[in-house]
Amino acid sequence: GSEAFALVYLRMDFVGGIDLTKSLIFFDAALVNSHVLGIFRITGGVALRIAYGDNGYFLFTVGGFHPAFNPGAMELPRVARVGTSVDLGIVWLKQEMYLAITSNTFQLGARIEAGLELGPISAHGWIGFDALIQFKPFYFVARIDAGFDVEVAGVSLCSVHVSGQLSGPGPLVLQAEASVKILFVRISGSITVELNSNPPESVA
């Protein structure tokens, strides 16, 4: 059909309405079988919730939610990450992201992953971040994660993994971890730094 020959094919299925029993206005949309040039696969979803009852709330997302988000009484819809991926046999690439706004939070994240396979040799690398800001009581957490791995015939030849997280307030905490593996030797370490949000006054 014409779908297979389209340079850009985007199909979005959506549903919306008002649920009077739950005092809820809702809208959901999702990309289906979407692609560019028949090579790049496009995914993603959108969701909107407006609850107008006694426990009213607002929720809007493109691509889903932060992994650590606690929705409380909210019913979270399942929303696919917004992203694109391509698989050319020896090389593959995947990118995804999300953005969410709720009555009490702002959430943002992205991840890029790539791989290479040449006979018995394979390599895989990634970098990603996730951030969550809660307004009341104020709280935030931001995390970055990156690494790569090289394997020969399914055996890890070398790998590197680093991650860091900043959270606060009260107090501000910085955590970092890193590990390096070469053949059968692994070296890893971590550090946590706590920054007091109310340092004592200096003595004159």
mmCIF file of C-alpha atoms in Angstrom, residues 10-165:
data_model
loop_
_atom_site.group_PDB
_atom_site.id
_atom_site.type_symbol
_atom_site.label_atom_id
_atom_site.label_comp_id
_atom_site.label_asym_id
_atom_site.label_seq_id
_atom_site.Cartn_x
_atom_site.Cartn_y
_atom_site.Cartn_z
ATOM 1 C CA LEU A 10 2.488 9.372 10.815
ATOM 2 C CA ARG A 11 -0.685 7.788 12.134
ATOM 3 C CA MET A 12 -2.119 8.897 15.446
ATOM 4 C CA ASP A 13 -5.023 7.168 17.163
ATOM 5 C CA PHE A 14 -6.828 9.195 19.805
ATOM 6 C CA VAL A 15 -9.720 8.987 22.211
ATOM 7 C CA GLY A 16 -11.207 11.561 24.557
ATOM 8 C CA GLY A 17 -14.282 12.411 26.504
ATOM 9 C CA ILE A 18 -15.833 13.219 29.845
ATOM 10 C CA ASP A 19 -16.348 10.598 32.539
ATOM 11 C CA LEU A 20 -19.153 11.983 34.702
ATOM 12 C CA THR A 21 -18.858 9.217 37.309
ATOM 13 C CA LYS A 22 -15.189 10.120 37.936
ATOM 14 C CA SER A 23 -15.618 13.879 37.278
ATOM 15 C CA LEU A 24 -12.849 13.542 34.728
ATOM 16 C CA ILE A 25 -12.046 15.065 31.340
ATOM 17 C CA PHE A 26 -9.569 12.885 29.430
ATOM 18 C CA PHE A 27 -7.702 12.767 26.143
ATOM 19 C CA ASP A 28 -5.203 10.150 24.916
ATOM 20 C CA ALA A 29 -3.300 9.918 21.643
ATOM 21 C CA ALA A 30 -0.666 7.502 20.381
ATOM 22 C CA LEU A 31 1.415 7.131 17.250
ATOM 23 C CA VAL A 32 0.834 3.794 15.480
ATOM 24 C CA ASN A 33 3.111 2.170 12.862
ATOM 25 C CA SER A 34 4.708 5.554 12.153
ATOM 26 C CA HIS A 35 8.008 5.911 10.334
ATOM 27 C CA VAL A 36 10.276 8.085 8.189
ATOM 28 C CA LEU A 37 11.550 6.642 4.879
ATOM 29 C CA GLY A 38 10.441 3.219 6.115
ATOM 30 C CA ILE A 39 13.674 3.102 8.170
ATOM 31 C CA PHE A 40 13.225 5.333 11.217
ATOM 32 C CA ARG A 41 10.471 4.089 13.521
ATOM 33 C CA ILE A 42 8.597 6.882 15.340
ATOM 34 C CA THR A 43 6.817 6.259 18.637
ATOM 35 C CA GLY A 44 5.094 8.325 21.277
ATOM 36 C CA GLY A 45 1.944 9.207 23.107
ATOM 37 C CA VAL A 46 0.124 12.144 24.678
ATOM 38 C CA ALA A 47 -2.283 12.174 27.607
ATOM 39 C CA LEU A 48 -4.365 14.849 29.304
ATOM 40 C CA ARG A 49 -6.389 14.487 32.506
ATOM 41 C CA ILE A 50 -8.465 17.191 34.201
ATOM 42 C CA ALA A 51 -10.269 16.006 37.326
ATOM 43 C CA TYR A 52 -12.801 18.574 38.520
ATOM 44 C CA GLY A 53 -14.211 16.793 41.561
ATOM 45 C CA ASP A 54 -13.363 17.232 45.246
ATOM 46 C CA ASN A 55 -9.887 15.756 44.682
ATOM 47 C CA GLY A 56 -9.278 17.648 41.457
ATOM 48 C CA TYR A 57 -5.975 17.510 39.626
ATOM 49 C CA PHE A 58 -4.347 18.320 36.300
ATOM 50 C CA LEU A 59 -2.042 16.071 34.283
ATOM 51 C CA PHE A 60 -0.482 16.520 30.846
ATOM 52 C CA THR A 61 2.290 14.409 29.368
ATOM 53 C CA VAL A 62 4.104 13.875 26.109
ATOM 54 C CA GLY A 63 5.985 10.599 26.337
ATOM 55 C CA GLY A 64 5.193 9.471 29.869
ATOM 56 C CA PHE A 65 6.486 10.130 33.365
ATOM 57 C CA HIS A 66 9.603 10.157 35.530
ATOM 58 C CA PRO A 67 10.387 6.627 36.772
ATOM 59 C CA ALA A 68 10.154 7.723 40.435
ATOM 60 C CA PHE A 69 6.976 9.785 40.119
ATOM 61 C CA ASN A 70 4.444 8.978 42.846
ATOM 62 C CA PRO A 71 1.008 9.859 41.447
ATOM 63 C CA GLY A 72 -0.860 9.477 44.736
ATOM 64 C CA ALA A 73 -4.596 9.326 43.993
ATOM 65 C CA MET A 74 -4.119 10.078 40.282
ATOM 66 C CA GLU A 75 -4.758 7.283 37.801
ATOM 67 C CA LEU A 76 -1.770 7.405 35.468
ATOM 68 C CA PRO A 77 -2.375 6.502 31.823
ATOM 69 C CA ARG A 78 0.142 4.284 30.046
ATOM 70 C CA VAL A 79 1.995 6.541 27.621
ATOM 71 C CA ALA A 80 4.775 5.450 25.262
ATOM 72 C CA ARG A 81 8.002 7.437 25.233
ATOM 73 C CA VAL A 82 8.371 9.871 22.338
ATOM 74 C CA GLY A 83 11.243 8.653 20.268
ATOM 75 C CA THR A 84 12.780 7.346 17.124
ATOM 76 C CA SER A 85 14.766 4.215 16.412
ATOM 77 C CA VAL A 86 16.619 2.730 13.462
ATOM 78 C CA ASP A 87 18.115 -0.721 12.974
ATOM 79 C CA LEU A 88 20.467 -1.124 10.013
ATOM 80 C CA GLY A 89 21.713 -4.582 10.925
ATOM 81 C CA ILE A 90 25.235 -3.802 12.080
ATOM 82 C CA VAL A 91 24.263 -0.449 13.610
ATOM 83 C CA TRP A 92 21.212 0.530 15.659
ATOM 84 C CA LEU A 93 20.187 3.769 17.330
ATOM 85 C CA LYS A 94 17.368 4.636 19.717
ATOM 86 C CA GLN A 95 16.386 8.015 21.149
ATOM 87 C CA GLU A 96 13.488 8.731 23.505
ATOM 88 C CA MET A 97 12.206 11.528 25.729
ATOM 89 C CA TYR A 98 9.305 12.608 27.907
ATOM 90 C CA LEU A 99 7.810 15.757 29.371
ATOM 91 C CA ALA A 100 5.085 15.840 32.012
ATOM 92 C CA ILE A 101 3.309 18.569 33.935
ATOM 93 C CA THR A 102 0.933 17.789 36.788
ATOM 94 C CA SER A 103 -0.772 19.826 39.487
ATOM 95 C CA ASN A 104 2.317 19.472 41.673
ATOM 96 C CA THR A 105 5.233 18.400 39.447
ATOM 97 C CA PHE A 106 7.349 19.125 36.395
ATOM 98 C CA GLN A 107 9.130 16.133 34.814
ATOM 99 C CA LEU A 108 11.618 15.852 31.982
ATOM 100 C CA GLY A 109 13.892 13.134 30.672
ATOM 101 C CA ALA A 110 15.729 11.820 27.630
ATOM 102 C CA ARG A 111 17.911 8.885 26.634
ATOM 103 C CA ILE A 112 20.072 8.068 23.607
ATOM 104 C CA GLU A 113 21.325 4.545 23.023
ATOM 105 C CA ALA A 114 23.398 3.098 20.186
ATOM 106 C CA GLY A 115 24.945 -0.222 19.285
ATOM 107 C CA LEU A 116 27.258 -1.820 16.765
ATOM 108 C CA GLU A 117 27.717 -5.464 15.810
ATOM 109 C CA LEU A 118 30.577 -6.661 13.616
ATOM 110 C CA GLY A 119 30.768 -10.426 13.661
ATOM 111 C CA PRO A 120 31.724 -11.527 17.183
ATOM 112 C CA ILE A 121 32.376 -7.929 18.298
ATOM 113 C CA SER A 122 29.542 -5.834 19.699
ATOM 114 C CA ALA A 123 29.516 -2.409 21.322
ATOM 115 C CA HIS A 124 26.740 -0.592 23.139
ATOM 116 C CA GLY A 125 26.653 2.912 24.602
ATOM 117 C CA TRP A 126 24.086 5.192 26.178
ATOM 118 C CA ILE A 127 23.507 8.502 27.936
ATOM 119 C CA GLY A 128 20.338 9.626 29.661
ATOM 120 C CA PHE A 129 18.926 11.962 32.240
ATOM 121 C CA ASP A 130 15.757 12.228 34.328
ATOM 122 C CA ALA A 131 14.569 15.225 36.336
ATOM 123 C CA LEU A 132 11.599 15.645 38.665
ATOM 124 C CA ILE A 133 10.557 18.870 40.414
ATOM 125 C CA GLN A 134 7.812 18.768 43.040
ATOM 126 C CA PHE A 135 6.305 22.127 44.003
ATOM 127 C CA LYS A 136 4.653 21.459 47.395
ATOM 128 C CA PRO A 137 6.520 20.556 49.480
ATOM 129 C CA PHE A 138 9.367 21.684 47.271
ATOM 130 C CA TYR A 139 11.678 18.862 46.214
ATOM 131 C CA PHE A 140 13.763 18.012 43.187
ATOM 132 C CA VAL A 141 15.885 15.136 41.935
ATOM 133 C CA ALA A 142 17.970 15.037 38.763
ATOM 134 C CA ARG A 143 19.979 12.060 37.569
ATOM 135 C CA ILE A 144 22.364 11.454 34.684
ATOM 136 C CA ASP A 145 23.543 8.027 33.570
ATOM 137 C CA ALA A 146 26.035 7.081 30.861
ATOM 138 C CA GLY A 147 28.221 4.215 29.815
ATOM 139 C CA PHE A 148 29.416 1.812 27.167
ATOM 140 C CA ASP A 149 30.272 -1.855 26.882
ATOM 141 C CA VAL A 150 32.346 -3.814 24.362
ATOM 142 C CA GLU A 151 31.916 -7.559 24.043
ATOM 143 C CA VAL A 152 33.723 -10.219 22.045
ATOM 144 C CA ALA A 153 31.819 -13.463 21.458
ATOM 145 C CA GLY A 154 29.448 -12.548 24.295
ATOM 146 C CA VAL A 155 32.254 -11.905 26.810
ATOM 147 C CA SER A 156 32.692 -8.363 28.122
ATOM 148 C CA LEU A 157 36.045 -6.950 27.060
ATOM 149 C CA CYS A 158 35.683 -3.559 28.689
ATOM 150 C CA SER A 159 32.931 -1.382 30.084
ATOM 151 C CA VAL A 160 32.500 2.003 31.703
ATOM 152 C CA HIS A 161 29.480 3.208 33.670
ATOM 153 C CA VAL A 162 29.064 6.586 35.369
ATOM 154 C CA SER A 163 26.039 8.107 37.049
ATOM 155 C CA GLY A 164 25.282 11.085 39.211
ATOM 156 C CA GLN A 165 22.305 12.400 41.109
#
